[in-house]
PDB file of C-alpha atoms in Angstrom:
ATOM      1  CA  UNK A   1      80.174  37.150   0.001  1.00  0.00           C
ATOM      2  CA  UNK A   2      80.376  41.056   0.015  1.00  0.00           C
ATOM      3  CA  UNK A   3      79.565  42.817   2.826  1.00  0.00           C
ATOM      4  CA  UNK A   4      76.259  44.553   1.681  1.00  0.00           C
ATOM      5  CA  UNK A   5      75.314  40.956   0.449  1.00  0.00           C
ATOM      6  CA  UNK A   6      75.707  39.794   4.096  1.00  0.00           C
ATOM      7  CA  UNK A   7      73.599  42.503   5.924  1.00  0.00           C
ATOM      8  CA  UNK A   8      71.198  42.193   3.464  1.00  0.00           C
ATOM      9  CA  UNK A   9      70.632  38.367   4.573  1.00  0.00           C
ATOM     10  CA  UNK A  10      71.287  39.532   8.231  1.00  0.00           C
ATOM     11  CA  UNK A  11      68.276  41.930   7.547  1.00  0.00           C
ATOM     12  CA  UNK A  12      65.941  39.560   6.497  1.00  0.00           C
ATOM     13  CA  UNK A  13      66.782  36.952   8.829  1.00  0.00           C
ATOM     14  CA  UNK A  14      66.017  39.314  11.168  1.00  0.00           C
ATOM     15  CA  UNK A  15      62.711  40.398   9.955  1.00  0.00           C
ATOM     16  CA  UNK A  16      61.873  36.107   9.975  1.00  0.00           C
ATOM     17  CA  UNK A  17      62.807  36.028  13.195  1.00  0.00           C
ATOM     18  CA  UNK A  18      60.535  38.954  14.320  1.00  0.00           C
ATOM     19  CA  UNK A  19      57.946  37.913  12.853  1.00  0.00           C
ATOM     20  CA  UNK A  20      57.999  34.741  14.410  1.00  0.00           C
ATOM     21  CA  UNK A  21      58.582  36.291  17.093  1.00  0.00           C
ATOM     22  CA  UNK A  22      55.300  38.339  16.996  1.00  0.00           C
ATOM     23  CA  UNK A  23      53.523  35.191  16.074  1.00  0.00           C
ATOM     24  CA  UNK A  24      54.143  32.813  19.152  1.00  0.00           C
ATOM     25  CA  UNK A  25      53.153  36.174  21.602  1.00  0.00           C
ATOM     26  CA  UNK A  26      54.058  35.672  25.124  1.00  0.00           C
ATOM     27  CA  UNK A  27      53.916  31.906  25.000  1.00  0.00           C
ATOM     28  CA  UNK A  28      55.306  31.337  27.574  1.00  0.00           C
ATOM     29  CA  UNK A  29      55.636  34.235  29.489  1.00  0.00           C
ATOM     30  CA  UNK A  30      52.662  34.338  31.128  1.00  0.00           C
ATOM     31  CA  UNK A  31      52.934  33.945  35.548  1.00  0.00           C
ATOM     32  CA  UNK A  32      50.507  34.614  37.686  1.00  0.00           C
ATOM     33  CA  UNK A  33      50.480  37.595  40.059  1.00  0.00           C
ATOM     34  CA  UNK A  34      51.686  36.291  42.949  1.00  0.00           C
ATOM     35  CA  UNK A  35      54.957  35.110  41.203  1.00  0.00           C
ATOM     36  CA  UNK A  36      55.685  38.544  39.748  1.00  0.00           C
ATOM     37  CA  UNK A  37      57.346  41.643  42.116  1.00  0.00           C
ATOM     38  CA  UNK A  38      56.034  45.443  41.301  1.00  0.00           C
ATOM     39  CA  UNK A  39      59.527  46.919  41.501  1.00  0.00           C
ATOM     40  CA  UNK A  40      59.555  50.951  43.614  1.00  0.00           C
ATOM     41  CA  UNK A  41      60.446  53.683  42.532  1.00  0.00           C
ATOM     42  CA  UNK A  42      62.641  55.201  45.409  1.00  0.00           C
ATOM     43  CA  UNK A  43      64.428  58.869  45.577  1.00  0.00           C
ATOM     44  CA  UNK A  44      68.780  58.735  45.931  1.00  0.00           C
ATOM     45  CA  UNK A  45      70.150  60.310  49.129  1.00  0.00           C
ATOM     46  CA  UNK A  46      73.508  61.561  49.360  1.00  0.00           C
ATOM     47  CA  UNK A  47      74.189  58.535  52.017  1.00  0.00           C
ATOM     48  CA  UNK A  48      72.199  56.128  49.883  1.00  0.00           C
ATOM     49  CA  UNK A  49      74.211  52.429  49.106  1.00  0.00           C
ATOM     50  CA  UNK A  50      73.039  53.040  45.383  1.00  0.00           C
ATOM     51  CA  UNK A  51      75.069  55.818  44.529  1.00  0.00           C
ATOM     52  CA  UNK A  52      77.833  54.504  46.559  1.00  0.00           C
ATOM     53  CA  UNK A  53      80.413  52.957  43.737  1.00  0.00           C
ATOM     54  CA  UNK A  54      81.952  50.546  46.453  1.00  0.00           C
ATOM     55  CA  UNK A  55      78.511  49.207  47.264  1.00  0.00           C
ATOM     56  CA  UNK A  56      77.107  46.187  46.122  1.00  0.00           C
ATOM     57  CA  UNK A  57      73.399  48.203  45.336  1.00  0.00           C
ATOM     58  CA  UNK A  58      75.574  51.099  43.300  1.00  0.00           C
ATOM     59  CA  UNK A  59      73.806  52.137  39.925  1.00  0.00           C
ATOM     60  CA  UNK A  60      75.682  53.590  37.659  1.00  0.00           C
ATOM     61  CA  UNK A  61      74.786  57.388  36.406  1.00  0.00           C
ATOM     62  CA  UNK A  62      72.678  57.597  39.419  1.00  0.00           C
ATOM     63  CA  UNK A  63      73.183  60.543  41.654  1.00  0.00           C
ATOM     64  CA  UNK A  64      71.776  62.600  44.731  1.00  0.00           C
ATOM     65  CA  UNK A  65      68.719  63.947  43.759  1.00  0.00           C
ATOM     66  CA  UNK A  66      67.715  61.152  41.130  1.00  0.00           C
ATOM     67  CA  UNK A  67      64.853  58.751  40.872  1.00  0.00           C
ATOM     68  CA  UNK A  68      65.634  54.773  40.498  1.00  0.00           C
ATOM     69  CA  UNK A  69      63.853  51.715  39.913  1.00  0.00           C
ATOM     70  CA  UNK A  70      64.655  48.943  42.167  1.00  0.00           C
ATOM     71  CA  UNK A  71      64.237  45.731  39.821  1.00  0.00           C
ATOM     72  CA  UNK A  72      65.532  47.523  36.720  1.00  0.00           C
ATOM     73  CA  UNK A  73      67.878  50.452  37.928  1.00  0.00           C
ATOM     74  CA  UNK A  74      66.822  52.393  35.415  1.00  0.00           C
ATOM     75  CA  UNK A  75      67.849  55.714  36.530  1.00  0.00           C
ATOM     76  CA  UNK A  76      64.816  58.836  36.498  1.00  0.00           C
ATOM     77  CA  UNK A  77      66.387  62.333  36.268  1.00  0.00           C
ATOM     78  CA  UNK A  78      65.112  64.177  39.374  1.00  0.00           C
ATOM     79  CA  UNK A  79      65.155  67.893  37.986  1.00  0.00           C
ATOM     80  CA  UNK A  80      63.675  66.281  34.321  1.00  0.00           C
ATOM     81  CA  UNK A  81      61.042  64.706  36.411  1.00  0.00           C
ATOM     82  CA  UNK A  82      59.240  61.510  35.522  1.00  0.00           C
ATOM     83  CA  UNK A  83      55.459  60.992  34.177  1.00  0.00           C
ATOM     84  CA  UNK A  84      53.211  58.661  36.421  1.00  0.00           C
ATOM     85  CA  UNK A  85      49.246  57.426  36.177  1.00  0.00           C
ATOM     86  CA  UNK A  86      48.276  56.597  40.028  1.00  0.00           C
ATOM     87  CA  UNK A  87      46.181  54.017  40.690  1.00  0.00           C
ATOM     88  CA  UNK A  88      45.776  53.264  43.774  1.00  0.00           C
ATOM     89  CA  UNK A  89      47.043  54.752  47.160  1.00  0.00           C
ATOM     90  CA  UNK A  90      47.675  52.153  50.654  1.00  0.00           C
ATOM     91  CA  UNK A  91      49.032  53.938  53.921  1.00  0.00           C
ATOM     92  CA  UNK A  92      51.408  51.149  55.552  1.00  0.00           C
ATOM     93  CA  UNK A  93      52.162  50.745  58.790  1.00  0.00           C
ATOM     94  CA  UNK A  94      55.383  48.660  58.922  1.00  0.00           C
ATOM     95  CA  UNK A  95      57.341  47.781  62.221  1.00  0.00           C
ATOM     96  CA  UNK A  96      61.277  48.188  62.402  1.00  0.00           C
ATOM     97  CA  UNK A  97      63.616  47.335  64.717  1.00  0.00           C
ATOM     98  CA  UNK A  98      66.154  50.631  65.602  1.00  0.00           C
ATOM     99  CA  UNK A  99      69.378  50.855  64.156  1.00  0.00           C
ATOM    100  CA  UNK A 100      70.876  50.875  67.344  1.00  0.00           C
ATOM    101  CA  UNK A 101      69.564  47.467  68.251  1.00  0.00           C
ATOM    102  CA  UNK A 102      70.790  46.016  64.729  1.00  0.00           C
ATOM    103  CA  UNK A 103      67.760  47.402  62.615  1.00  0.00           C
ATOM    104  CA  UNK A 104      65.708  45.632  60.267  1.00  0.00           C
ATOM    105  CA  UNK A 105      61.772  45.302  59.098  1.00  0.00           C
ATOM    106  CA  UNK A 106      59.796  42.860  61.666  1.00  0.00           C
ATOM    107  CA  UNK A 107      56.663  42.973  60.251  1.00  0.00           C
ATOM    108  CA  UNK A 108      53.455  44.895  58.852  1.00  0.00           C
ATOM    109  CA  UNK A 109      50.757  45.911  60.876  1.00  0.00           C
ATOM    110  CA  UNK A 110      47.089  45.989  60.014  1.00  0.00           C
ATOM    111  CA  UNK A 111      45.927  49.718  60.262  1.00  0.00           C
ATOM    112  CA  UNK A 112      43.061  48.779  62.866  1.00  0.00           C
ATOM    113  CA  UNK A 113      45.504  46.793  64.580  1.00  0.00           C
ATOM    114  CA  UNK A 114      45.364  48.701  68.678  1.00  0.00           C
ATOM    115  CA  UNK A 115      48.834  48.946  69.278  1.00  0.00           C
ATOM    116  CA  UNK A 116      49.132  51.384  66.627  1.00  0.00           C
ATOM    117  CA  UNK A 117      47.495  53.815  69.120  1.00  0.00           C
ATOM    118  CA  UNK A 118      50.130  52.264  71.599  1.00  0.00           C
ATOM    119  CA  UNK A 119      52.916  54.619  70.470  1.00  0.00           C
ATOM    120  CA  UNK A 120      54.761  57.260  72.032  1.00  0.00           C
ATOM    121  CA  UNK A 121      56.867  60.017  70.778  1.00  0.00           C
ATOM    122  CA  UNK A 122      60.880  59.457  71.647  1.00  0.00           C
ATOM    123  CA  UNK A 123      62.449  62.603  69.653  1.00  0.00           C
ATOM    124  CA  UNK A 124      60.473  62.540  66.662  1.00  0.00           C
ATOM    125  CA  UNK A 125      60.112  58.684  66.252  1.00  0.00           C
ATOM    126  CA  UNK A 126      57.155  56.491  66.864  1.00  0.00           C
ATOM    127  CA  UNK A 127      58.114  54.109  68.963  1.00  0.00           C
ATOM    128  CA  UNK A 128      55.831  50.904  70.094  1.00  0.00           C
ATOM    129  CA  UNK A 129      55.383  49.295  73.491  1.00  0.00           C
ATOM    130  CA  UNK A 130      58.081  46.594  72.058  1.00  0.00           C
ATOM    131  CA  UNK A 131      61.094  48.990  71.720  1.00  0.00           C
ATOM    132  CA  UNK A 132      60.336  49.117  68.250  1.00  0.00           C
ATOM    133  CA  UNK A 133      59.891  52.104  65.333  1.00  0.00           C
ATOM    134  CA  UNK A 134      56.451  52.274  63.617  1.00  0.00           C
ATOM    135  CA  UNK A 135      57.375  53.584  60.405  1.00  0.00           C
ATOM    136  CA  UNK A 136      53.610  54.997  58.243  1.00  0.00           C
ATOM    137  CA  UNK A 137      54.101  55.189  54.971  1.00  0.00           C
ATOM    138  CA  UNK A 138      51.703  55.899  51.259  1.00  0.00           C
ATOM    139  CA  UNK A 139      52.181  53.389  48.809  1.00  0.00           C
ATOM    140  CA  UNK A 140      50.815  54.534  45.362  1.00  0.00           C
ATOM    141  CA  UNK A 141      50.554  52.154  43.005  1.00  0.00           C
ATOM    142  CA  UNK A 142      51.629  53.771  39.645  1.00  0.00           C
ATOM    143  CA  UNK A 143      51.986  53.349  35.617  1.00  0.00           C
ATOM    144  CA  UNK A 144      55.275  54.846  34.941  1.00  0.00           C
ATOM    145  CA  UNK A 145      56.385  56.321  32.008  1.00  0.00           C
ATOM    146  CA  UNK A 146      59.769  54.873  30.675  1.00  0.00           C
ATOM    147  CA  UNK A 147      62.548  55.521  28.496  1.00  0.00           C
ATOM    148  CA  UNK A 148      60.796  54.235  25.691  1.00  0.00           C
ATOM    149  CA  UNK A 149      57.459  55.830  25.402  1.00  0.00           C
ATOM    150  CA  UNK A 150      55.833  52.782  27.428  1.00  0.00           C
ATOM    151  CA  UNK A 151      53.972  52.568  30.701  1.00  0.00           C
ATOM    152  CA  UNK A 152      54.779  49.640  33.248  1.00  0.00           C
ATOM    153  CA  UNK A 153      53.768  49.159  37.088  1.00  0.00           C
ATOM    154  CA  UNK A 154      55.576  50.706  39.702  1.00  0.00           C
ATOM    155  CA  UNK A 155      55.136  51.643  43.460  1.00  0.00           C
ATOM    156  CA  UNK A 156      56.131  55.132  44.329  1.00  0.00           C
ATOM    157  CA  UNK A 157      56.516  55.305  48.027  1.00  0.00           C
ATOM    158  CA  UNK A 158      56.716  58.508  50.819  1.00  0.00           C
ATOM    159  CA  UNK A 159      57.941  58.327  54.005  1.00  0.00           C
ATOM    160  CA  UNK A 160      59.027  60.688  57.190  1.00  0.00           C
ATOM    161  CA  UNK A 161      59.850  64.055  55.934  1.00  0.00           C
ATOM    162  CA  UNK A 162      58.046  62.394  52.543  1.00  0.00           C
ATOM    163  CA  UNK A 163      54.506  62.533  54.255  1.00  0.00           C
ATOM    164  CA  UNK A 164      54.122  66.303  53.651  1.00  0.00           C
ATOM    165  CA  UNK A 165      54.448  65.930  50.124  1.00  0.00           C
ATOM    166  CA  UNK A 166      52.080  62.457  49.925  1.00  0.00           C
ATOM    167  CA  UNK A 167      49.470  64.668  51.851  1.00  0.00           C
ATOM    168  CA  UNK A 168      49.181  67.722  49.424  1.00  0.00           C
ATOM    169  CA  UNK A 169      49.334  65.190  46.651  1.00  0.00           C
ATOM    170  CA  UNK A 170      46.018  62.989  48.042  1.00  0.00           C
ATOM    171  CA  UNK A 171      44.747  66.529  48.511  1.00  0.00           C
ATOM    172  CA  UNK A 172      45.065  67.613  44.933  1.00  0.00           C
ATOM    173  CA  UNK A 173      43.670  64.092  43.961  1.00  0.00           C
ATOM    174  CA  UNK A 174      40.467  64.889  46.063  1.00  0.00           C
ATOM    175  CA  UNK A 175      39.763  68.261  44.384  1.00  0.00           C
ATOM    176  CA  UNK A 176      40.680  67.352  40.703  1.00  0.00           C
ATOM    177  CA  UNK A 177      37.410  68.336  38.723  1.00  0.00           C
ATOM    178  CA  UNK A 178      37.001  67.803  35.029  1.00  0.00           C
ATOM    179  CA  UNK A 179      33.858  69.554  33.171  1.00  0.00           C
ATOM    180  CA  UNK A 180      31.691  66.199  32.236  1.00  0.00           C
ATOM    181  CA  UNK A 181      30.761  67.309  28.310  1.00  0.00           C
ATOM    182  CA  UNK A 182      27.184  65.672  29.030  1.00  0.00           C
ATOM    183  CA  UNK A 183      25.821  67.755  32.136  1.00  0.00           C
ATOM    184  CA  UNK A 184      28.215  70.758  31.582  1.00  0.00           C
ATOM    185  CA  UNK A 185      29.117  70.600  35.526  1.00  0.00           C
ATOM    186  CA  UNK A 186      32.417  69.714  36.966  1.00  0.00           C
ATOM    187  CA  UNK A 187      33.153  66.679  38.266  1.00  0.00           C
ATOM    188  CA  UNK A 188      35.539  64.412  40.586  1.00  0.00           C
ATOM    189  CA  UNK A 189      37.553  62.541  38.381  1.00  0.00           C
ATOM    190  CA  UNK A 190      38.712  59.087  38.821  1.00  0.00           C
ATOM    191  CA  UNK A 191      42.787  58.607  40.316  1.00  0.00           C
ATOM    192  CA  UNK A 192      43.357  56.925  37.602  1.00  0.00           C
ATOM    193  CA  UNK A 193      42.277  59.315  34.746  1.00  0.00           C
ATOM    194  CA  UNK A 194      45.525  61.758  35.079  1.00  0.00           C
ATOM    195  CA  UNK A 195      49.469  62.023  34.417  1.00  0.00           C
ATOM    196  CA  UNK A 196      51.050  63.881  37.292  1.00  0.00           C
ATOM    197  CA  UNK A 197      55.191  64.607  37.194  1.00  0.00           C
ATOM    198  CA  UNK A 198      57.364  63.705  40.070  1.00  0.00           C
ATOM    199  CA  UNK A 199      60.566  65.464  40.386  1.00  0.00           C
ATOM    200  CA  UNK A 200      62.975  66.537  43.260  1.00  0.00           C
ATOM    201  CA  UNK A 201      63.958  69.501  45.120  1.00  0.00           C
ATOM    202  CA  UNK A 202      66.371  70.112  48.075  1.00  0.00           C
ATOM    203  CA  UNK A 203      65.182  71.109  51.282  1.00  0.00           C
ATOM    204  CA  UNK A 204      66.936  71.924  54.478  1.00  0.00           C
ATOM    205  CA  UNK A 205      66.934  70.333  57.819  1.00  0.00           C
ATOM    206  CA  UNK A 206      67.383  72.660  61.500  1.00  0.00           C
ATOM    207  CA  UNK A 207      71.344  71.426  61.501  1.00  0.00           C
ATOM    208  CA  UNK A 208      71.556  73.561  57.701  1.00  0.00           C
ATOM    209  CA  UNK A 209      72.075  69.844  55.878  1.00  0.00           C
ATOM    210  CA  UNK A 210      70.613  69.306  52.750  1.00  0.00           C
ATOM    211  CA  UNK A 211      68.515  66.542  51.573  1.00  0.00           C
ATOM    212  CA  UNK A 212      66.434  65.670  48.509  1.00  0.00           C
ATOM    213  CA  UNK A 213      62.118  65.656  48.599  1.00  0.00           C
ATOM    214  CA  UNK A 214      60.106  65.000  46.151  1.00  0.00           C
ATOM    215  CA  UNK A 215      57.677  67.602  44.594  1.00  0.00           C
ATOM    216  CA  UNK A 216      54.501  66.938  42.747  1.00  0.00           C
ATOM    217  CA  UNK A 217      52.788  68.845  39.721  1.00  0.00           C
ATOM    218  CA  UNK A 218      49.878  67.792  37.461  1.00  0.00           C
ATOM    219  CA  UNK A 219      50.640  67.248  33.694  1.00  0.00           C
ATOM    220  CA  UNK A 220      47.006  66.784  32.588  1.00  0.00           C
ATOM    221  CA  UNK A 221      44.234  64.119  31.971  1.00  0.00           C
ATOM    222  CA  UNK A 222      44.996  60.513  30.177  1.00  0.00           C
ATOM    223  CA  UNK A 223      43.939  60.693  26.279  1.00  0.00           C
ATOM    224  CA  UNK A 224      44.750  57.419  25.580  1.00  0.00           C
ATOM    225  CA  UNK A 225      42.066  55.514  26.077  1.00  0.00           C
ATOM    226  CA  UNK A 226      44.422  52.343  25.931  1.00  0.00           C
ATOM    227  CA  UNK A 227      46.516  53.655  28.731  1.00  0.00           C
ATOM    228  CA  UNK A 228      43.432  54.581  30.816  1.00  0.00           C
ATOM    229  CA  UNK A 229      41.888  51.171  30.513  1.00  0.00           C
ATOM    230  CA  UNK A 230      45.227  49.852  31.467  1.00  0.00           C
ATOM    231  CA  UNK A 231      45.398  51.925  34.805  1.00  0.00           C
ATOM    232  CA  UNK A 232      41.511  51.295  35.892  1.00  0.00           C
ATOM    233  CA  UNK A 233      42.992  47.450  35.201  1.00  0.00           C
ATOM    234  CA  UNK A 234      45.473  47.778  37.357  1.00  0.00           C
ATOM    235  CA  UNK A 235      44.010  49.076  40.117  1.00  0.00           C
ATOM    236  CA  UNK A 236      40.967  46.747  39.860  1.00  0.00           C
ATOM    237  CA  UNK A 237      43.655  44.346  40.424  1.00  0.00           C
ATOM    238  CA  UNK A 238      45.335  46.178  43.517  1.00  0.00           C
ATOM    239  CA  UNK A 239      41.741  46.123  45.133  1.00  0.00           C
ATOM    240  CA  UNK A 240      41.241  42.540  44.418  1.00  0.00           C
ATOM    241  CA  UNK A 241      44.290  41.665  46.384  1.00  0.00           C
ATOM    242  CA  UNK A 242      45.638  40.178  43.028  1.00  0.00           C
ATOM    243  CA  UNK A 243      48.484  42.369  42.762  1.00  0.00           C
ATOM    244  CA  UNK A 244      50.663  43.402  45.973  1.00  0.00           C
ATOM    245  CA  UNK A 245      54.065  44.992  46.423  1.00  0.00           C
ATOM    246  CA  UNK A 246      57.446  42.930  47.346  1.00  0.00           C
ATOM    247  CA  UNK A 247      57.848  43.367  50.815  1.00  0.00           C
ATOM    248  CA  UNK A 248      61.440  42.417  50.206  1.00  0.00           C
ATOM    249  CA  UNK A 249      61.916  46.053  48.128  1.00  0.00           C
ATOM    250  CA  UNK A 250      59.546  47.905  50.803  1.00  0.00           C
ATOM    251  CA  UNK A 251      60.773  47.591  53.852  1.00  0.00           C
ATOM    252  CA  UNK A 252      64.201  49.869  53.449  1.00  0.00           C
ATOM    253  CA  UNK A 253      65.381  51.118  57.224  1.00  0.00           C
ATOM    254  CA  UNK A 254      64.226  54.004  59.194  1.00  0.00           C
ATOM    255  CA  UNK A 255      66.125  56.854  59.350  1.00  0.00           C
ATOM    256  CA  UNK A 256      68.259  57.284  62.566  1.00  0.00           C
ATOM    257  CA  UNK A 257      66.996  58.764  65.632  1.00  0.00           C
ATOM    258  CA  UNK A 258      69.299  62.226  64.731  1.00  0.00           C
ATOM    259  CA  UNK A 259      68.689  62.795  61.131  1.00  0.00           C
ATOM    260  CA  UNK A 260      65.083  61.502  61.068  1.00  0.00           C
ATOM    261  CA  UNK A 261      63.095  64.969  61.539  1.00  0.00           C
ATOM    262  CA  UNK A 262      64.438  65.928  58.264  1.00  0.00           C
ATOM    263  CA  UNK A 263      66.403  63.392  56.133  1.00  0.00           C
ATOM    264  CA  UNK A 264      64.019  60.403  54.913  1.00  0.00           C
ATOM    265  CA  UNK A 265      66.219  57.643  54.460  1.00  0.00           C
TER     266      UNK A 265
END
């Protein structure tokens, strides 16, 4: 058999195969919620393990200044930015123990829970009755945009020095207006409803050390209806407790007590 005799059979094997494929679906694929982990989408420090080739967490082509995924690694260009939908925002408040005293995530903490209001400033640290850190962080629950023109579920989360950024984002959530073609006035739009671009800049800390932030910019509203009814899916499900982050990926360390003012994580 001559070679273009074989990839022509290799072809249409293929093209069986697919179309089996296609026929059968996701038998088979289908888990429920609970069994399934929304992977973040976390920003690369120059100390981070993940661009560390020695480290068991490196990703290759990632570097200082770069986006990841943490189930897929797939690697987000920081300056090239990368396309989300948010659906739904959550302010954590998530208990650590100090890296002095071994480190490590204890536990979550209801926001209306009293000893929240318990804490007391050592440096610039919030530190609980317990000895503990109370690390707040905003979760927002997002449809990224991939490498390959799809959108998939992903929590984008800001922390420390992070929190200035989260802020002016909510803020520019609140006041995005759309003019409704029916009544001719502006109007609040849903979260959901438009794609906003993350990328990274480096800022400066009082001891002149760089570090990476993120930076925020609106790209415009959704005009696929598909993708909208997707995201006002997805956060119906984030409401109904029927989706929830892996508190396995959350819960990465504070920063320490001397770098903490400025440098995230």
């Amino acid at each position: 058999m001559n070679t273009a005799v074989a990839k022509k059979k290799s072809a249409e094997l293929s093209t069986d195969v697919m179309d089996d494929i296609f026929e059968d679906g996701g038998e088979g694929a289908a888990f429920d919620s609970s069994e399934l982990q929304i992977p973040f989408v976390r920003l690369a420090q120059q100390m981070s393990p993940q661009i560390n080739k020695k480290d068991a967490q490196y990703i290759e082509g990632l570097s200082s200044g770069d986006m990841f995924n943490t189930l897929t690694n797939a690697v987000y260009d920081g300056e090239g930015g990368l396309n989300v939908v948010p659906c739904h925002v959550i302010t954590k408040y998530k208990e650590f123990v100090t890296r002095e005293n071994g480190g490590g995530f204890v536990q979550e903490l209801d926001a209306s829970d009293p000893v929240i209001a318990q804490t007391h400033k050592e440096g610039t640290m919030d530190m609980l009755p317990s000895g503990n850190q109370l690390v707040k962080a905003d979760e927002y629950y997002c449809l990224v945009l991939d490498d390959e023109g799809g959108w998939e579920p992903a929590v984008v989360d800001f922390k420390v020095t992070q929190m200035k950024v989260s802020k002016r984002w909510k803020t520019q959530i609140a006041m995005n207006k759309a003019k409704n073609p029916k009544t001719g006035m502006m109007q609040i739009v849903p979260i959901f409803s438009t794609v906003w671009k993350l990328t990274t800049v480096d800022e400066t800390n009082k001891r002149n050390e760089t570090y990476a932030n993120y930076a925020v910019s609106k790209v415009g509203m959704v005009e696929d209806r598909n993708l909208y009814n997707e995201a006002k899916t997805f956060r119906q499900s984030i409401v109904a407790g029927e989706v929830k982050a892996s508190e396995g990926q959350a819960a990465e360390k504070p920063a320490t007590p001397e770098a903490d003012d400025e440098i995230p994580f």
